[in-house]
Amino acid sequence: QADILIVVGTSLNVYPAAFLLQYAPQSAEIYVIDPNTPELGTYRHRAHHIQKNATIGVPELVDKLILTYQ
């Protein structure tokens, strides 16, 4: 169970990371942080891709989520 799934630093082409999005409930927000374009497949309409490296993308997402859920 999750409200938000955050995946960092993977193309989602390699297993077991390729299965991660399948475990997110339909209602969960999905964020993928990776400087390269990940293979989102059928999740491309649900997932938000942050095209930055982890050291920049994670703090930006945390700031956004804090403001959103205050």
PDB file of C-alpha atoms in Angstrom:
ATOM      1  CA  GLN A   1       0.000   0.000   0.000  1.00  0.00           C
ATOM      2  CA  ALA A   2       1.221   3.460  -0.839  1.00  0.00           C
ATOM      3  CA  ASP A   3      -0.079   6.927  -1.549  1.00  0.00           C
ATOM      4  CA  ILE A   4       3.094   7.900  -3.405  1.00  0.00           C
ATOM      5  CA  LEU A   5       5.701   5.754  -5.167  1.00  0.00           C
ATOM      6  CA  ILE A   6       9.067   7.373  -5.852  1.00  0.00           C
ATOM      7  CA  VAL A   7      11.546   5.496  -8.032  1.00  0.00           C
ATOM      8  CA  VAL A   8      15.037   6.978  -8.288  1.00  0.00           C
ATOM      9  CA  GLY A   9      17.855   6.260 -10.708  1.00  0.00           C
ATOM     10  CA  THR A  10      16.609   3.447 -12.920  1.00  0.00           C
ATOM     11  CA  SER A  11      15.532   3.107 -16.532  1.00  0.00           C
ATOM     12  CA  LEU A  12      12.919   0.554 -15.403  1.00  0.00           C
ATOM     13  CA  ASN A  13      14.269  -1.808 -18.065  1.00  0.00           C
ATOM     14  CA  VAL A  14      16.220  -4.047 -15.685  1.00  0.00           C
ATOM     15  CA  TYR A  15      14.601  -6.526 -13.319  1.00  0.00           C
ATOM     16  CA  PRO A  16      13.608  -6.371 -10.489  1.00  0.00           C
ATOM     17  CA  ALA A  17      13.216  -2.578 -10.912  1.00  0.00           C
ATOM     18  CA  ALA A  18      11.066  -3.128 -14.006  1.00  0.00           C
ATOM     19  CA  PHE A  19       8.306  -4.533 -11.778  1.00  0.00           C
ATOM     20  CA  LEU A  20       8.173  -1.623  -9.325  1.00  0.00           C
ATOM     21  CA  LEU A  21       5.367   0.338 -10.979  1.00  0.00           C
ATOM     22  CA  GLN A  22       3.113  -2.728 -11.027  1.00  0.00           C
ATOM     23  CA  TYR A  23       3.013  -2.717  -7.236  1.00  0.00           C
ATOM     24  CA  ALA A  24       1.645   0.820  -6.957  1.00  0.00           C
ATOM     25  CA  PRO A  25      -2.067   1.014  -6.184  1.00  0.00           C
ATOM     26  CA  GLN A  26      -4.214   2.686  -8.862  1.00  0.00           C
ATOM     27  CA  SER A  27      -4.665   5.686  -6.593  1.00  0.00           C
ATOM     28  CA  ALA A  28      -0.944   6.183  -5.920  1.00  0.00           C
ATOM     29  CA  GLU A  29       0.979   9.055  -7.430  1.00  0.00           C
ATOM     30  CA  ILE A  30       4.099   7.811  -9.238  1.00  0.00           C
ATOM     31  CA  TYR A  31       7.310   9.823  -9.604  1.00  0.00           C
ATOM     32  CA  VAL A  32      10.368   8.580 -11.471  1.00  0.00           C
ATOM     33  CA  ILE A  33      13.571  10.568 -10.985  1.00  0.00           C
ATOM     34  CA  ASP A  34      16.219   9.814 -13.589  1.00  0.00           C
ATOM     35  CA  PRO A  35      18.177  11.998 -16.033  1.00  0.00           C
ATOM     36  CA  ASN A  36      17.410   9.528 -18.824  1.00  0.00           C
ATOM     37  CA  THR A  37      13.968   8.734 -20.195  1.00  0.00           C
ATOM     38  CA  PRO A  38      12.697   5.615 -18.408  1.00  0.00           C
ATOM     39  CA  GLU A  39      10.555   2.907 -19.989  1.00  0.00           C
ATOM     40  CA  LEU A  40       7.196   3.723 -18.417  1.00  0.00           C
ATOM     41  CA  GLY A  41       5.074   1.555 -20.708  1.00  0.00           C
ATOM     42  CA  THR A  42       1.394   1.680 -19.776  1.00  0.00           C
ATOM     43  CA  TYR A  43       2.244   3.885 -16.783  1.00  0.00           C
ATOM     44  CA  ARG A  44       3.375   6.832 -18.919  1.00  0.00           C
ATOM     45  CA  HIS A  45       0.055   8.632 -18.343  1.00  0.00           C
ATOM     46  CA  ARG A  46       0.194   8.123 -14.555  1.00  0.00           C
ATOM     47  CA  ALA A  47       3.877   8.640 -13.833  1.00  0.00           C
ATOM     48  CA  HIS A  48       5.617  11.980 -13.468  1.00  0.00           C
ATOM     49  CA  HIS A  49       9.140  11.872 -14.880  1.00  0.00           C
ATOM     50  CA  ILE A  50      11.603  14.255 -13.266  1.00  0.00           C
ATOM     51  CA  GLN A  51      14.467  14.362 -15.748  1.00  0.00           C
ATOM     52  CA  LYS A  52      17.248  15.209 -13.319  1.00  0.00           C
ATOM     53  CA  ASN A  53      19.849  13.323 -11.352  1.00  0.00           C
ATOM     54  CA  ALA A  54      18.952  12.190  -7.839  1.00  0.00           C
ATOM     55  CA  THR A  55      20.920  14.878  -5.998  1.00  0.00           C
ATOM     56  CA  ILE A  56      18.816  17.579  -7.640  1.00  0.00           C
ATOM     57  CA  GLY A  57      15.534  15.798  -8.394  1.00  0.00           C
ATOM     58  CA  VAL A  58      14.898  14.273  -4.953  1.00  0.00           C
ATOM     59  CA  PRO A  59      15.165  17.529  -2.962  1.00  0.00           C
ATOM     60  CA  GLU A  60      12.977  19.301  -5.537  1.00  0.00           C
ATOM     61  CA  LEU A  61      10.320  16.582  -5.275  1.00  0.00           C
ATOM     62  CA  VAL A  62      10.452  16.596  -1.473  1.00  0.00           C
ATOM     63  CA  ASP A  63       9.932  20.377  -1.438  1.00  0.00           C
ATOM     64  CA  LYS A  64       6.998  20.023  -3.847  1.00  0.00           C
ATOM     65  CA  LEU A  65       5.374  17.258  -1.802  1.00  0.00           C
ATOM     66  CA  ILE A  66       5.804  19.155   1.456  1.00  0.00           C
ATOM     67  CA  LEU A  67       4.037  22.186  -0.033  1.00  0.00           C
ATOM     68  CA  THR A  68       1.305  20.009  -1.567  1.00  0.00           C
ATOM     69  CA  TYR A  69       0.507  18.008   1.564  1.00  0.00           C
ATOM     70  CA  GLN A  70       0.793  20.680   4.268  1.00  0.00           C
TER      71      GLN A  70
END
